[in-house]
């Protein structure tokens, strides 16, 4: 589970940024990590 979150986090930062809808959904569920980059 942690690995999945890590991969989503890295892919969001490197490829999609903060506005990719599907990735943002998972980041929202995950919590505060999104705030570090947005």
PDB file of N, CA and C in Angstrom:
ATOM      1  N   UNK A   1       0.829  -1.209   0.000  1.00  0.00           N
ATOM      2  CA  UNK A   1       0.000   0.000   0.000  1.00  0.00           C
ATOM      3  C   UNK A   1       0.861   1.255   0.000  1.00  0.00           C
ATOM      4  N   UNK A   2       1.871   1.276   0.835  1.00  0.00           N
ATOM      5  CA  UNK A   2       2.769   2.430   0.883  1.00  0.00           C
ATOM      6  C   UNK A   2       3.481   2.603  -0.449  1.00  0.00           C
ATOM      7  N   UNK A   3       3.883   1.493  -1.062  1.00  0.00           N
ATOM      8  CA  UNK A   3       4.559   1.560  -2.357  1.00  0.00           C
ATOM      9  C   UNK A   3       3.650   2.157  -3.420  1.00  0.00           C
ATOM     10  N   UNK A   4       2.385   1.768  -3.400  1.00  0.00           N
ATOM     11  CA  UNK A   4       1.424   2.315  -4.354  1.00  0.00           C
ATOM     12  C   UNK A   4       1.296   3.822  -4.178  1.00  0.00           C
ATOM     13  N   UNK A   5       1.168   4.252  -2.939  1.00  0.00           N
ATOM     14  CA  UNK A   5       1.081   5.688  -2.679  1.00  0.00           C
ATOM     15  C   UNK A   5       2.340   6.408  -3.124  1.00  0.00           C
ATOM     16  N   UNK A   6       3.488   5.778  -2.884  1.00  0.00           N
ATOM     17  CA  UNK A   6       4.758   6.385  -3.280  1.00  0.00           C
ATOM     18  C   UNK A   6       4.829   6.556  -4.792  1.00  0.00           C
ATOM     19  N   UNK A   7       4.421   5.533  -5.532  1.00  0.00           N
ATOM     20  CA  UNK A   7       4.447   5.620  -6.990  1.00  0.00           C
ATOM     21  C   UNK A   7       3.491   6.688  -7.503  1.00  0.00           C
ATOM     22  N   UNK A   8       2.313   6.774  -6.896  1.00  0.00           N
ATOM     23  CA  UNK A   8       1.361   7.809  -7.285  1.00  0.00           C
ATOM     24  C   UNK A   8       1.933   9.188  -7.001  1.00  0.00           C
ATOM     25  N   UNK A   9       2.566   9.315  -5.842  1.00  0.00           N
ATOM     26  CA  UNK A   9       3.151  10.595  -5.443  1.00  0.00           C
ATOM     27  C   UNK A   9       4.241  11.023  -6.406  1.00  0.00           C
ATOM     28  N   UNK A  10       5.156  10.103  -6.736  1.00  0.00           N
ATOM     29  CA  UNK A  10       6.251  10.423  -7.649  1.00  0.00           C
ATOM     30  C   UNK A  10       5.724  10.732  -9.049  1.00  0.00           C
ATOM     31  N   UNK A  11       4.781   9.934  -9.534  1.00  0.00           N
ATOM     32  CA  UNK A  11       4.253  10.171 -10.877  1.00  0.00           C
ATOM     33  C   UNK A  11       3.525  11.507 -10.943  1.00  0.00           C
ATOM     34  N   UNK A  12       2.844  11.877  -9.860  1.00  0.00           N
ATOM     35  CA  UNK A  12       2.160  13.165  -9.819  1.00  0.00           C
ATOM     36  C   UNK A  12       3.150  14.309  -9.893  1.00  0.00           C
ATOM     37  N   UNK A  13       4.210  14.230  -9.137  1.00  0.00           N
ATOM     38  CA  UNK A  13       5.190  15.312  -9.090  1.00  0.00           C
ATOM     39  C   UNK A  13       5.950  15.420 -10.406  1.00  0.00           C
ATOM     40  N   UNK A  14       6.372  14.280 -10.958  1.00  0.00           N
ATOM     41  CA  UNK A  14       7.239  14.318 -12.126  1.00  0.00           C
ATOM     42  C   UNK A  14       6.492  14.529 -13.436  1.00  0.00           C
ATOM     43  N   UNK A  15       5.263  13.978 -13.545  1.00  0.00           N
ATOM     44  CA  UNK A  15       4.605  13.962 -14.842  1.00  0.00           C
ATOM     45  C   UNK A  15       3.357  14.833 -14.916  1.00  0.00           C
ATOM     46  N   UNK A  16       2.540  14.819 -13.890  1.00  0.00           N
ATOM     47  CA  UNK A  16       1.211  15.402 -14.010  1.00  0.00           C
ATOM     48  C   UNK A  16       1.050  16.723 -13.271  1.00  0.00           C
ATOM     49  N   UNK A  17       1.915  17.008 -12.319  1.00  0.00           N
ATOM     50  CA  UNK A  17       1.714  18.203 -11.517  1.00  0.00           C
ATOM     51  C   UNK A  17       0.535  18.055 -10.571  1.00  0.00           C
ATOM     52  N   UNK A  18      -0.027  19.164 -10.172  1.00  0.00           N
ATOM     53  CA  UNK A  18      -1.044  19.151  -9.125  1.00  0.00           C
ATOM     54  C   UNK A  18      -2.462  19.141  -9.670  1.00  0.00           C
ATOM     55  N   UNK A  19      -2.640  19.095 -10.989  1.00  0.00           N
ATOM     56  CA  UNK A  19      -3.967  19.298 -11.545  1.00  0.00           C
ATOM     57  C   UNK A  19      -4.466  18.125 -12.384  1.00  0.00           C
ATOM     58  N   UNK A  20      -3.790  16.987 -12.273  1.00  0.00           N
ATOM     59  CA  UNK A  20      -4.261  15.813 -12.992  1.00  0.00           C
ATOM     60  C   UNK A  20      -5.354  15.138 -12.168  1.00  0.00           C
ATOM     61  N   UNK A  21      -6.565  15.076 -12.709  1.00  0.00           N
ATOM     62  CA  UNK A  21      -7.744  14.774 -11.906  1.00  0.00           C
ATOM     63  C   UNK A  21      -7.683  13.436 -11.191  1.00  0.00           C
ATOM     64  N   UNK A  22      -7.331  12.372 -11.899  1.00  0.00           N
ATOM     65  CA  UNK A  22      -7.340  11.041 -11.306  1.00  0.00           C
ATOM     66  C   UNK A  22      -6.297  10.941 -10.208  1.00  0.00           C
ATOM     67  N   UNK A  23      -5.100  11.446 -10.491  1.00  0.00           N
ATOM     68  CA  UNK A  23      -4.041  11.402  -9.494  1.00  0.00           C
ATOM     69  C   UNK A  23      -4.416  12.257  -8.294  1.00  0.00           C
ATOM     70  N   UNK A  24      -5.002  13.413  -8.538  1.00  0.00           N
ATOM     71  CA  UNK A  24      -5.425  14.266  -7.439  1.00  0.00           C
ATOM     72  C   UNK A  24      -6.438  13.583  -6.538  1.00  0.00           C
ATOM     73  N   UNK A  25      -7.300  12.756  -7.116  1.00  0.00           N
ATOM     74  CA  UNK A  25      -8.267  12.030  -6.307  1.00  0.00           C
ATOM     75  C   UNK A  25      -7.572  11.144  -5.284  1.00  0.00           C
ATOM     76  N   UNK A  26      -6.556  10.398  -5.736  1.00  0.00           N
ATOM     77  CA  UNK A  26      -5.823   9.545  -4.813  1.00  0.00           C
ATOM     78  C   UNK A  26      -5.032  10.356  -3.804  1.00  0.00           C
ATOM     79  N   UNK A  27      -4.462  11.474  -4.255  1.00  0.00           N
ATOM     80  CA  UNK A  27      -3.704  12.324  -3.345  1.00  0.00           C
ATOM     81  C   UNK A  27      -4.630  12.915  -2.285  1.00  0.00           C
ATOM     82  N   UNK A  28      -5.826  13.280  -2.693  1.00  0.00           N
ATOM     83  CA  UNK A  28      -6.802  13.801  -1.737  1.00  0.00           C
ATOM     84  C   UNK A  28      -7.126  12.758  -0.676  1.00  0.00           C
ATOM     85  N   UNK A  29      -7.322  11.507  -1.109  1.00  0.00           N
ATOM     86  CA  UNK A  29      -7.594  10.436  -0.155  1.00  0.00           C
ATOM     87  C   UNK A  29      -6.413  10.205   0.764  1.00  0.00           C
ATOM     88  N   UNK A  30      -5.219  10.417   0.233  1.00  0.00           N
ATOM     89  CA  UNK A  30      -4.014  10.119   0.990  1.00  0.00           C
ATOM     90  C   UNK A  30      -3.756  11.158   2.072  1.00  0.00           C
ATOM     91  N   UNK A  31      -4.151  12.414   1.829  1.00  0.00           N
ATOM     92  CA  UNK A  31      -3.992  13.404   2.880  1.00  0.00           C
ATOM     93  C   UNK A  31      -3.113  14.571   2.515  1.00  0.00           C
ATOM     94  N   UNK A  32      -2.179  14.897   3.416  1.00  0.00           N
ATOM     95  CA  UNK A  32      -1.500  16.185   3.385  1.00  0.00           C
ATOM     96  C   UNK A  32      -0.326  16.267   2.423  1.00  0.00           C
ATOM     97  N   UNK A  33       0.105  15.154   1.848  1.00  0.00           N
ATOM     98  CA  UNK A  33       1.287  15.183   0.991  1.00  0.00           C
ATOM     99  C   UNK A  33       1.115  16.157  -0.179  1.00  0.00           C
ATOM    100  N   UNK A  34      -0.104  16.251  -0.694  1.00  0.00           N
ATOM    101  CA  UNK A  34      -0.376  17.136  -1.824  1.00  0.00           C
ATOM    102  C   UNK A  34      -0.027  18.574  -1.482  1.00  0.00           C
ATOM    103  N   UNK A  35      -0.260  18.964  -0.249  1.00  0.00           N
ATOM    104  CA  UNK A  35      -0.037  20.347   0.147  1.00  0.00           C
ATOM    105  C   UNK A  35       1.427  20.752   0.064  1.00  0.00           C
ATOM    106  N   UNK A  36       2.326  19.785   0.114  1.00  0.00           N
ATOM    107  CA  UNK A  36       3.741  20.093   0.049  1.00  0.00           C
ATOM    108  C   UNK A  36       4.146  20.625  -1.316  1.00  0.00           C
ATOM    109  N   UNK A  37       3.370  20.278  -2.358  1.00  0.00           N
ATOM    110  CA  UNK A  37       3.753  20.634  -3.718  1.00  0.00           C
ATOM    111  C   UNK A  37       2.769  21.568  -4.400  1.00  0.00           C
ATOM    112  N   UNK A  38       1.678  21.905  -3.739  1.00  0.00           N
ATOM    113  CA  UNK A  38       0.658  22.730  -4.388  1.00  0.00           C
ATOM    114  C   UNK A  38       0.517  24.072  -3.675  1.00  0.00           C
TER     115      UNK A  38
END
